[in-house]
Coordinates of C-alpha atoms in Angstrom, one line a residue:
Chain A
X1120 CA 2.6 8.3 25.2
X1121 CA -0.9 8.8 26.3
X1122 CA -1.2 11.5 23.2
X1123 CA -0.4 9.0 20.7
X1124 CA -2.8 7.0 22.0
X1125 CA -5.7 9.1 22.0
X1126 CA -4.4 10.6 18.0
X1127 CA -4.7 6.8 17.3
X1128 CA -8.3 6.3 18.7
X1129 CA -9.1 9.8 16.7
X1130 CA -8.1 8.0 13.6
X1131 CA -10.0 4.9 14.3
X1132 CA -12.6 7.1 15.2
X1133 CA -12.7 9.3 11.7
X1134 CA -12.0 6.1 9.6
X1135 CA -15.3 4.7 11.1
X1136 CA -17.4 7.7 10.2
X1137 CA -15.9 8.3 7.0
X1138 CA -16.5 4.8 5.7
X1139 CA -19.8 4.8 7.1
X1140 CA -20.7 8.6 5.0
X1141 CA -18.6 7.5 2.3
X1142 CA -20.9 4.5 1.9
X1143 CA -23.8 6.6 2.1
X1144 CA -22.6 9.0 -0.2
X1145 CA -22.3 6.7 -3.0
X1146 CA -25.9 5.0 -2.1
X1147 CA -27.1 8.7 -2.7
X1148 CA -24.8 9.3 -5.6
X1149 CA -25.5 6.2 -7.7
X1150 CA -29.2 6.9 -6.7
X1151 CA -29.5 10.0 -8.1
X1152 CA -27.6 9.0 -11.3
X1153 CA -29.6 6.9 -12.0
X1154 CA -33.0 9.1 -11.4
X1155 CA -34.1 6.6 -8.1
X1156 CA -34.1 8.1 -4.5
X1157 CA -31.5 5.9 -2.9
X1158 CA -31.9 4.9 1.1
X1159 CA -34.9 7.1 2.2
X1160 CA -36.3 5.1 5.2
X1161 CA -33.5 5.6 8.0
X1162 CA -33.3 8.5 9.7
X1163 CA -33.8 12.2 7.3
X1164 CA -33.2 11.1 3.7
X1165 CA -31.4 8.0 5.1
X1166 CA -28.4 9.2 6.7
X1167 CA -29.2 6.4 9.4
X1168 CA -29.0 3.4 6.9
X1169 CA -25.2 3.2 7.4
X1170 CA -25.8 2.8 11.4
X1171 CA -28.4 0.2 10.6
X1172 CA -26.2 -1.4 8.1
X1173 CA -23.1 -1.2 10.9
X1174 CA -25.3 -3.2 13.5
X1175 CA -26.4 -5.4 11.1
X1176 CA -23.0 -6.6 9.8
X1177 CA -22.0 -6.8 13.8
X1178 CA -24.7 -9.0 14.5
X1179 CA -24.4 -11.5 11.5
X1180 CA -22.7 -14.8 11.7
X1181 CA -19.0 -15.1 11.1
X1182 CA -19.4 -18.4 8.4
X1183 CA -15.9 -19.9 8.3
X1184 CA -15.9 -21.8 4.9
X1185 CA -15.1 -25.6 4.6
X1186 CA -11.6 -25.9 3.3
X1187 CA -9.7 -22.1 4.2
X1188 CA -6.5 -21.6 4.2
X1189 CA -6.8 -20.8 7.9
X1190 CA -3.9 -18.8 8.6
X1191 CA -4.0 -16.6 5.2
X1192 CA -8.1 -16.4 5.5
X1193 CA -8.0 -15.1 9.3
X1194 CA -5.1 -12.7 8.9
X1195 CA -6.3 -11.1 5.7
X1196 CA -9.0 -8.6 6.6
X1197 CA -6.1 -7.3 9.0
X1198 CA -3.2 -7.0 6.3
X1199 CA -6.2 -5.1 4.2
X1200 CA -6.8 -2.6 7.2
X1201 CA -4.2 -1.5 9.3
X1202 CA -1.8 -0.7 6.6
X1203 CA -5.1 2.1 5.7
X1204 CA -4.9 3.1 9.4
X1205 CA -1.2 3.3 9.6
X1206 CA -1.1 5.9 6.8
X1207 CA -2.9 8.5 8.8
X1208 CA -0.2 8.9 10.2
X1209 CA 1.1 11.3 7.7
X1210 CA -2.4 12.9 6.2
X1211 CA -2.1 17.1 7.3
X1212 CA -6.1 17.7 8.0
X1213 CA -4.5 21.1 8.6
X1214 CA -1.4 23.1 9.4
X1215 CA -1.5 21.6 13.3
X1216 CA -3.8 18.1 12.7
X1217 CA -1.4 16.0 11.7
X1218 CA -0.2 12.9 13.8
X1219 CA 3.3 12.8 12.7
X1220 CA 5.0 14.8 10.2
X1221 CA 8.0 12.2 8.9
X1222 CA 10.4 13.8 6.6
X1223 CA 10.1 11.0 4.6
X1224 CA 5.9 11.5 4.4
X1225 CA 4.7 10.5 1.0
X1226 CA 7.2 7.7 0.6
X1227 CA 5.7 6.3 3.8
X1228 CA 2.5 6.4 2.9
X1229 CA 3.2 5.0 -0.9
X1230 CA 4.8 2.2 0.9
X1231 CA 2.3 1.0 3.6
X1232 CA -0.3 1.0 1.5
X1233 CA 1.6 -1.1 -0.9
X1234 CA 1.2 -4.0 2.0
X1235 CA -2.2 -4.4 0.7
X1236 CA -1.4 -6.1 -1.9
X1237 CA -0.5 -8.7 0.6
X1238 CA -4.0 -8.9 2.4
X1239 CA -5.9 -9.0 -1.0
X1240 CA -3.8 -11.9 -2.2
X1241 CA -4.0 -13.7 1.3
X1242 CA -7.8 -13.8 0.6
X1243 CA -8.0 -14.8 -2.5
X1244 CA -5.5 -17.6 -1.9
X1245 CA -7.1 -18.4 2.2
X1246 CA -10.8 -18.9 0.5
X1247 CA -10.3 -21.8 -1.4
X1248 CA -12.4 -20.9 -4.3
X1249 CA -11.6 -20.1 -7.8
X1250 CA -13.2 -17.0 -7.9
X1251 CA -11.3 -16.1 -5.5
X1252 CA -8.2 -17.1 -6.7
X1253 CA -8.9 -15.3 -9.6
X1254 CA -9.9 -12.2 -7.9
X1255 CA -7.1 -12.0 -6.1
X1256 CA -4.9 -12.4 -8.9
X1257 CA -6.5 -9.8 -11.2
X1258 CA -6.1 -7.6 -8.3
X1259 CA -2.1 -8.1 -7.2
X1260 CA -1.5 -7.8 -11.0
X1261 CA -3.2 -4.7 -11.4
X1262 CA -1.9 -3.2 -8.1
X1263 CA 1.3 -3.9 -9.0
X1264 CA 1.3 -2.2 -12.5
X1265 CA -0.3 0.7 -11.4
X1266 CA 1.9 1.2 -8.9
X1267 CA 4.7 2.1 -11.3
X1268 CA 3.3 5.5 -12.9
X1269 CA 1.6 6.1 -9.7
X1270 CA 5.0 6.1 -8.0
X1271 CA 6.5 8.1 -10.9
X1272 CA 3.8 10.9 -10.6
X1273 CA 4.5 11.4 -7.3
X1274 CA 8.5 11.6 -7.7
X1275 CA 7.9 14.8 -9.8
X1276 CA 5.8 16.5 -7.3
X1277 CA 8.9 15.8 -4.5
X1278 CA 11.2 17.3 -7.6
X1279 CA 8.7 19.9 -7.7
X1280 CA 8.9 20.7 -3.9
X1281 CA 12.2 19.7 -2.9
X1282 CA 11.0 17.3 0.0
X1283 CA 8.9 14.5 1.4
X1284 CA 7.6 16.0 4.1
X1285 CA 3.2 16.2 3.9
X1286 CA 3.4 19.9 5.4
X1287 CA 6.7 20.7 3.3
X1288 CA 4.8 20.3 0.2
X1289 CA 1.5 21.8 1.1
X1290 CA 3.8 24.9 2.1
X1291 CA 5.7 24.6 -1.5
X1292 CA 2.0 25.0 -2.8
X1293 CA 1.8 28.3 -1.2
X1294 CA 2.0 30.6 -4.4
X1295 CA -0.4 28.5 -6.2
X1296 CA -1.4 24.8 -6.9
X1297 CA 0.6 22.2 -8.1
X1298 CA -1.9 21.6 -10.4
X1299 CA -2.0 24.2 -12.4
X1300 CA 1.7 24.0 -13.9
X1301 CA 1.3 22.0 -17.2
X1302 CA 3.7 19.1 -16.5
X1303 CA 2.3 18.8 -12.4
X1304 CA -1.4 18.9 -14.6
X1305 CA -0.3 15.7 -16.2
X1306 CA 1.0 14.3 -13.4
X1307 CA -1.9 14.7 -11.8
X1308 CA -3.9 13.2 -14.5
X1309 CA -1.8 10.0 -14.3
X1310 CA -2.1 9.8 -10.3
X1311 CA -5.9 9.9 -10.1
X1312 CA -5.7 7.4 -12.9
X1313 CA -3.2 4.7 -11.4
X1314 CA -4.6 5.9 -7.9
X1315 CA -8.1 4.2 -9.2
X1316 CA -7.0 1.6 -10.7
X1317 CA -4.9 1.1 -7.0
X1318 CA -8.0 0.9 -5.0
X1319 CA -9.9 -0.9 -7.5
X1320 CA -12.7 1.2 -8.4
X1321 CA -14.8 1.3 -11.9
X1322 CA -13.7 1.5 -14.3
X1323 CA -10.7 -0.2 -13.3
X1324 CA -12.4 -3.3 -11.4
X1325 CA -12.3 -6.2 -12.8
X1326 CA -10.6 -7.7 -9.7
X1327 CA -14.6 -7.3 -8.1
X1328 CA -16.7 -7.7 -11.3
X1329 CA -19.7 -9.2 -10.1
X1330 CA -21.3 -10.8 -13.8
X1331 CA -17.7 -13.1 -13.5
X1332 CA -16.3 -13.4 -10.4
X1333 CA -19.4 -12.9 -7.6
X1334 CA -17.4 -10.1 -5.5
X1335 CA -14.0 -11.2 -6.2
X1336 CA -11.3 -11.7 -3.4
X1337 CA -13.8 -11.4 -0.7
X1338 CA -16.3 -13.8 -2.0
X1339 CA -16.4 -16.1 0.9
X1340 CA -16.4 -13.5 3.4
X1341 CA -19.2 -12.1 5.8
X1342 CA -20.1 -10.4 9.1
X1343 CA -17.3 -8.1 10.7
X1344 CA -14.7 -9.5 8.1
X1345 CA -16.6 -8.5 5.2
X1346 CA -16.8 -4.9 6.5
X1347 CA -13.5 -4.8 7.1
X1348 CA -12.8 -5.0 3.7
X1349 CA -15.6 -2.6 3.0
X1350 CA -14.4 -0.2 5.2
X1351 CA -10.7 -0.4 3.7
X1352 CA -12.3 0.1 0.7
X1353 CA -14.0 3.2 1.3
X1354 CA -10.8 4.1 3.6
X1355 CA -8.2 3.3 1.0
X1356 CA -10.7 6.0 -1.1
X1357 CA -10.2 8.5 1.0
X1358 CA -6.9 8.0 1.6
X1359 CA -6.0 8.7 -2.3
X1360 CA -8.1 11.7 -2.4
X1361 CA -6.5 13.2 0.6
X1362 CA -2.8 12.2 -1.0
X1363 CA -3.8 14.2 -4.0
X1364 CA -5.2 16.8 -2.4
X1365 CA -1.9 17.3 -0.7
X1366 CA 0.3 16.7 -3.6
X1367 CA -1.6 18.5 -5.9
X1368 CA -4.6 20.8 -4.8
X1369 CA -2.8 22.8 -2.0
X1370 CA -3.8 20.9 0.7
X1371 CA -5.4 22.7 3.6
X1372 CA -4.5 26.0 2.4
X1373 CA -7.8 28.1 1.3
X1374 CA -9.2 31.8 1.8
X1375 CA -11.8 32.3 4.7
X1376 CA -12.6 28.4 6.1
X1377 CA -10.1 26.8 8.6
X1378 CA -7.9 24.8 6.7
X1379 CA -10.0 21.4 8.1
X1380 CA -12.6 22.9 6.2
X1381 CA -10.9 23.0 3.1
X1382 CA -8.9 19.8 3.1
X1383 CA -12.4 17.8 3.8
X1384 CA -13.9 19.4 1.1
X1385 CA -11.4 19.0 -1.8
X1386 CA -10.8 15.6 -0.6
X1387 CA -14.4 14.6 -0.4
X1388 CA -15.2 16.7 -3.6
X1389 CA -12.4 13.9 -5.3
X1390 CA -14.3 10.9 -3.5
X1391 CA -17.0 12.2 -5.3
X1392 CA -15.7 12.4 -8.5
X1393 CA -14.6 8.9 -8.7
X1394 CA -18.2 8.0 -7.4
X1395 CA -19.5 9.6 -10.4
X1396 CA -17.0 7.9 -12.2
X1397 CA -18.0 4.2 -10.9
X1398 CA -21.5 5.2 -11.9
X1399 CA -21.3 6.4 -15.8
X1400 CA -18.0 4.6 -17.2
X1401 CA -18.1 1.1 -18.1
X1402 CA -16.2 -1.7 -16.9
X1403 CA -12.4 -1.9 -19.2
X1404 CA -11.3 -5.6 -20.2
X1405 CA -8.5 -7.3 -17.8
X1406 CA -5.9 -6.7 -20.8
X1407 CA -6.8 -3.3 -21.8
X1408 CA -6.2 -2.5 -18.3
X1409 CA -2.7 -4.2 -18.1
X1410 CA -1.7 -2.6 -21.3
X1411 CA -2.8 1.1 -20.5
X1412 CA -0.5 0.9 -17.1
X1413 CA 2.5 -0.3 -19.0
X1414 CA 2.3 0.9 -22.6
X1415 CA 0.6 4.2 -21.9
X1416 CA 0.6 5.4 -18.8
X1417 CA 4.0 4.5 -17.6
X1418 CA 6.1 5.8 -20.8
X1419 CA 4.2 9.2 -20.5
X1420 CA 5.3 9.0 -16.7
X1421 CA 8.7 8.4 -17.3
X1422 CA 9.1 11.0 -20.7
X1423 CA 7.0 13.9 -18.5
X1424 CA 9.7 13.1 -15.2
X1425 CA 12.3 13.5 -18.1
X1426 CA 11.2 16.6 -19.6
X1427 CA 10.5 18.2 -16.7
X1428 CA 13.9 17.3 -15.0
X1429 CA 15.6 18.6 -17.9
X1430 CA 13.7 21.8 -17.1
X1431 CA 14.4 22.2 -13.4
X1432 CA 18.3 21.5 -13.8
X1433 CA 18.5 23.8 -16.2
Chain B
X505 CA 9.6 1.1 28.4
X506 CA 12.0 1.9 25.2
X507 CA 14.5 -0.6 25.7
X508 CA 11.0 -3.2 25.8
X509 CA 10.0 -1.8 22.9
X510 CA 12.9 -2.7 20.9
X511 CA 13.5 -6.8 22.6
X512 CA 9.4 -7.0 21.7
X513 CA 10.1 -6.2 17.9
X514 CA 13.1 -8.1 18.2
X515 CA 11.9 -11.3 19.6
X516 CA 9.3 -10.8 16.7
X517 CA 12.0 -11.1 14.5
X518 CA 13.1 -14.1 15.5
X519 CA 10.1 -15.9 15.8
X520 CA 8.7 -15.3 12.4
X521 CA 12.0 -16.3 10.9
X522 CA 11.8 -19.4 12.3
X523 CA 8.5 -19.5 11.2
X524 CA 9.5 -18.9 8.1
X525 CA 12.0 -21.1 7.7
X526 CA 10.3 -24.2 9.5
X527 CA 6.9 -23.9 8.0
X528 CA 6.1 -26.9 5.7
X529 CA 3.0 -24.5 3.4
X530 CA 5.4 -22.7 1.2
X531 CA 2.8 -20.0 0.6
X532 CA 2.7 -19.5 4.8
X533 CA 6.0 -19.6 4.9
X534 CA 6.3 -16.7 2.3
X535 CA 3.4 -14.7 4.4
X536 CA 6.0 -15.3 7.5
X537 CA 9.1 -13.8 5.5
X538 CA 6.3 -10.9 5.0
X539 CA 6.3 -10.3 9.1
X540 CA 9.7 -11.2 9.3
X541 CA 10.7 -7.9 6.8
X542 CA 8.2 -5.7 8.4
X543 CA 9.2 -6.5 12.0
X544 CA 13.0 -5.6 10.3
X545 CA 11.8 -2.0 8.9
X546 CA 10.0 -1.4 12.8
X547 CA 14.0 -1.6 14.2
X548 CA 14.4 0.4 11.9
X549 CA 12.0 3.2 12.7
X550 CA 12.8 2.4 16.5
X551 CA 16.3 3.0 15.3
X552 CA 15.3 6.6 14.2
X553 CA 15.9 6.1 10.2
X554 CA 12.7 6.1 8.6
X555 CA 14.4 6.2 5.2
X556 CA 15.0 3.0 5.7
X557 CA 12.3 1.4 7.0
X558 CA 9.9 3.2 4.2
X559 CA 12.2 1.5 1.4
X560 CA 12.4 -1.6 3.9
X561 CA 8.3 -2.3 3.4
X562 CA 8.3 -0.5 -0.3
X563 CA 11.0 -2.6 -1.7
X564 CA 10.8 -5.5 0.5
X565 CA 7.1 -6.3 1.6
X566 CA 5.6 -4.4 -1.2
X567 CA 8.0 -6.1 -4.0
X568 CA 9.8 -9.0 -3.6
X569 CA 7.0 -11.1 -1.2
X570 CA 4.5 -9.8 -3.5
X571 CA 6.3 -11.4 -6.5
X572 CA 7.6 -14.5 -4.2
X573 CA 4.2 -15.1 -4.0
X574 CA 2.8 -15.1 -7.7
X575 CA 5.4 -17.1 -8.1
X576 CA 4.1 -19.2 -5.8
X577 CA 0.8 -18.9 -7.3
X578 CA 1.4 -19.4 -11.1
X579 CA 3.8 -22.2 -10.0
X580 CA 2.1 -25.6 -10.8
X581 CA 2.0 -28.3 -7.7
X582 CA 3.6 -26.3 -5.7
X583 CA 1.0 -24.6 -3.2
X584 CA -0.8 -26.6 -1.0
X585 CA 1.9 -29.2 -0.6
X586 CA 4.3 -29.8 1.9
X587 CA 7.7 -30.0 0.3
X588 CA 10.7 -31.3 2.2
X589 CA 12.3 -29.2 4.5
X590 CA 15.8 -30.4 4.4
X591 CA 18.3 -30.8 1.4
X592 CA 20.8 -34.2 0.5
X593 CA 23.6 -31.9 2.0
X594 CA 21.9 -30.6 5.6
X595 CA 24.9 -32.5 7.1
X596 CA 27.2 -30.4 5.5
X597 CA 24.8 -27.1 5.5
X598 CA 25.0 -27.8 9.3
X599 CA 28.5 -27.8 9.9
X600 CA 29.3 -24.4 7.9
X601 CA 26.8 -22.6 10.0
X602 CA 27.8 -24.0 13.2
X603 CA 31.4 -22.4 12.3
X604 CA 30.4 -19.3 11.1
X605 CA 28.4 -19.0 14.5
X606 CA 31.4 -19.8 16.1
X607 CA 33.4 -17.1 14.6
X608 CA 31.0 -15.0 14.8
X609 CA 30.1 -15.2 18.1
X610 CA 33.9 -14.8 19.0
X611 CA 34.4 -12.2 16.9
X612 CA 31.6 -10.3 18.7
X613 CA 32.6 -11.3 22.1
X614 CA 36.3 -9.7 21.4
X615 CA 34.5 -6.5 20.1
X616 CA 35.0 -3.3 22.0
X617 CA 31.5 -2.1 22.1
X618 CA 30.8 1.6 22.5
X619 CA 29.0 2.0 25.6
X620 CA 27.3 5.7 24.4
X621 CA 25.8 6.6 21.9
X622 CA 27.8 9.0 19.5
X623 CA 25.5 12.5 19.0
X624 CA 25.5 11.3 14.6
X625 CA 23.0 13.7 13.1
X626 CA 20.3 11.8 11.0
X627 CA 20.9 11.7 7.8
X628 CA 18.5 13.4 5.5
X629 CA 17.4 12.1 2.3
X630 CA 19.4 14.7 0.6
X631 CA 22.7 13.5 1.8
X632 CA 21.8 10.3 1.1
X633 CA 21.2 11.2 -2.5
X634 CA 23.9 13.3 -2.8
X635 CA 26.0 10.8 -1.6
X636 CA 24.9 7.5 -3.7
X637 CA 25.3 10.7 -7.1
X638 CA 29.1 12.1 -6.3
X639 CA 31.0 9.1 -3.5
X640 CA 29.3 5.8 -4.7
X641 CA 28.7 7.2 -8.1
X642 CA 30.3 3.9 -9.4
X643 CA 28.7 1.6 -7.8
X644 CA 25.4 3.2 -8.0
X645 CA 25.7 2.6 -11.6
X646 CA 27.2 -0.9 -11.4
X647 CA 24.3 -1.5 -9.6
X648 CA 21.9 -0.5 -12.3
X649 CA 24.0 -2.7 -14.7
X650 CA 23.6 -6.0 -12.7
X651 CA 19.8 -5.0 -12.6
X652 CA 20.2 -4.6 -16.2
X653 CA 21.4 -8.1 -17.2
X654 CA 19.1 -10.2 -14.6
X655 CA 15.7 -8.1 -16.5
X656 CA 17.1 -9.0 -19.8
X657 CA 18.3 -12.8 -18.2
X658 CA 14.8 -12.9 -17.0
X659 CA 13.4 -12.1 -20.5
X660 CA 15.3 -14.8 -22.1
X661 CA 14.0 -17.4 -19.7
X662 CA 10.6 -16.7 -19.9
X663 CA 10.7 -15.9 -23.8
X664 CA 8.4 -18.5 -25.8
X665 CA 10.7 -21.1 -27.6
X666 CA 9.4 -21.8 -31.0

């Protein structure tokens, strides 16, 4: 019992720091991209300003608009978060650090964070503003289609291993990476993809473009329940990086480092690939996006799960 | 402490799906059918079959609430209101469920009710898979076929009439 309980509190602790890094990383990131310096003032080259920034958000007001949907605007920050927490449950840092390893591991975490969806709709809906609305709309819809080819990606990587189980696979990855067989490399492609279009990242977010829809879903939102979303955000990053590190990249497994080591560095070496991404791609149109899930990414899903089926039976 | 466990999720259970069914926001009541489901797939992981509580939130939570509620959404005069609760026929609605609580009830009152718990290994994913491919082939497939003709009923519906 009392283990649980401190795993969870380890969890809650890491998702903090993360988040709080993660933010700073992409300060530093976009900073550098564009040939500025980024936070400089706060502690050695600013790796204070997401303290600051943590204290500050605790400290602000909690404005409760005129006119919420009380129940859905109150409960929403929470239907964003803890399904991010809950799917710790299953991440292998390494071949001991991980909280619980179901047999049915990647389907579990496919499907809590697919309560999400949930949270971002009970915002846009609680806030009683059309951008909102409209936000949370773009969002669900996206989600939704992604979800598909995401999903499908994933199936061949369990046909590949022959279970569901987190360490089960990172063992099947033993004698090489996943991603370097041809048909896992294009399953791979097509995760990372529908994985950033899932958390709604550029170029895939339209859902939070600011030039039409001020921030989206969480518009009307500020103080601790802002930063919840923020910190799912940044959580729900992580989360798909450490998911394809596992499916794909060979998990903790690596020569010379403990396998912690390794797993935090391919997994933040992918967060910082899709921060690069957010900063140099442009933003895609809400039916360019729509069309890509289902008229290209999900036939090439489906015809690569064919082929390669074909291949494994025989 | 386990046996708690299970009457807390329980009662949760029950509460949210009298929520759900007595709320007058329809969109509330849809978010209550949400915690209903997912109070439903934590029996089931208390019940040791995660299977089924994964495909309990994947299909359930992450599915059919989600579309419930764009329906909800792209629905016009519909959110926001409260609708009537009660049909022309709660009378009649009424009576029916008394009775099938009735025989119900009896029916599980007469039930001999295994006091242990038979040692069942848990099923793994592989038996259930091979099981739905080579016993329930058929139905398996007939399932896929009703699926089938409610996409392509769905299609016709929503298809522009010109």
């Amino acid at each position: 019992m009392s283990v649980i309980f401190l795993k969870g509190l380890a969890v809650l602790g890491f998702i903090a720091v993360s988040a709080m890094f993660s933010i700073w990383l992409e300060r530093k990131i976009s900073a550098w991209i564009q040939n500025r310096m980024g936070p400089m003032m706060t502690g050695f080259h600013g790796t204070l300003q997401p303290v600051a920034d943590t204290i500050k958000l605790l400290l602000k007001e909690d404005i409760v608009p005129k006119g919420v949907d009380f129940l859905s605007w109150w409960l929403a920050p929470f239907f964003v978060t803890v399904p991010v927490v809950m799917a710790f449950l299953v991440i292998p840092f390494s071949s001991k650090w991980i909280a619980l390893d179901l047999n049915v591991g990647v389907l579990y975490v496919c499907s809590v964070t697919s309560i999400c969806v949930l949270g971002i709709f009970m915002a846009g809906w609680g806030s009683n503003n059309k951008y909102s609305l409209l936000g949370g709309m773009r969002s669900a819809a996206q989600i939704i289609s992604y979800e598909v080819p995401l999903l499908l990606s994933v199936l061949l990587v369990v046909m590949q291993s022959g279970t569901m189980s987190m360490q089960g696979i990172v063992a099947a990855q033993e004698h090489g990476w996943f991603i370097l067989k041809p048909h896992l490399t294009l399953a791979f492609l097509i995760y990372f993809i529908s994985a950033t279009a899932e958390v709604n990242r550029v170029p895939f977010d339209i859902p939070e473009a600011e030039s039409e829809l001020v921030a989206g879903y969480h518009t009307e939102y500020s103080g601790m329940k802002f930063a919840m979303f923020f910190v799912a955000e940044y959580t729900n990053m992580f989360i798909i990086s450490a998911i394809a590190t596992t499916l794909f990249l060979g998990g903790w497994q690596g020569p010379f480092l403990p396998g912690l080591v390794w797993f935090l560095l391919k997994s933040y070496g992918l967060v910082a690939f899709l921060m690069w991404m957010r900063w140099t791609l442009p933003r895609v149109r809400m039916d360019q996006m729509m069309s890509f899930a289902w008229k290209v990414l999900t036939p090439m899903a489906l015809l690569n799960l064919l082929i390669s089926g074909w291949f494994m039976v025989k | 402490m386990n046996e708690a466990a299970f009457y807390f999720i329980a009662a949760g259970v029950c509460v949210f799906a009298v929520m759900a069914v007595t709320g007058r926001d329809i969109f509330h009541c849809a978010l209550w059918l949400a915690m209903t489901l997912l109070s439903v797939a934590g029996i089931y992981f208390y019940l040791d079959a995660p299977f089924l509580g994964v495909i309990q939130i994947l299909v359930y939570v992450g599915g059919i609430i989600t579309l419930f509620v764009f329906a909800i959404k792209l629905t016009a005069n519909i959110g926001y209101k409260s609708i009537r609760q009660t049909s022309k026929q709660w009378a009649l609605a009424l009576f029916i469920t008394a009775l099938l609580l009735c025989v119900l009830s009896r029916v599980f009152a007469a039930h001999p009710w295994a006091q242990t718990v038979l040692n069942v290994p848990a099923a793994s994913i592989a038996q259930i898979g091979r099981s739905l491919m080579m016993n329930y082939a058929v139905p398996f497939e007939f399932m896929s076929v009703i699926l089938l003709a409610a996409m392509v009923g769905a299609i016709v519906i929503g298809k522009d009439k010109r």
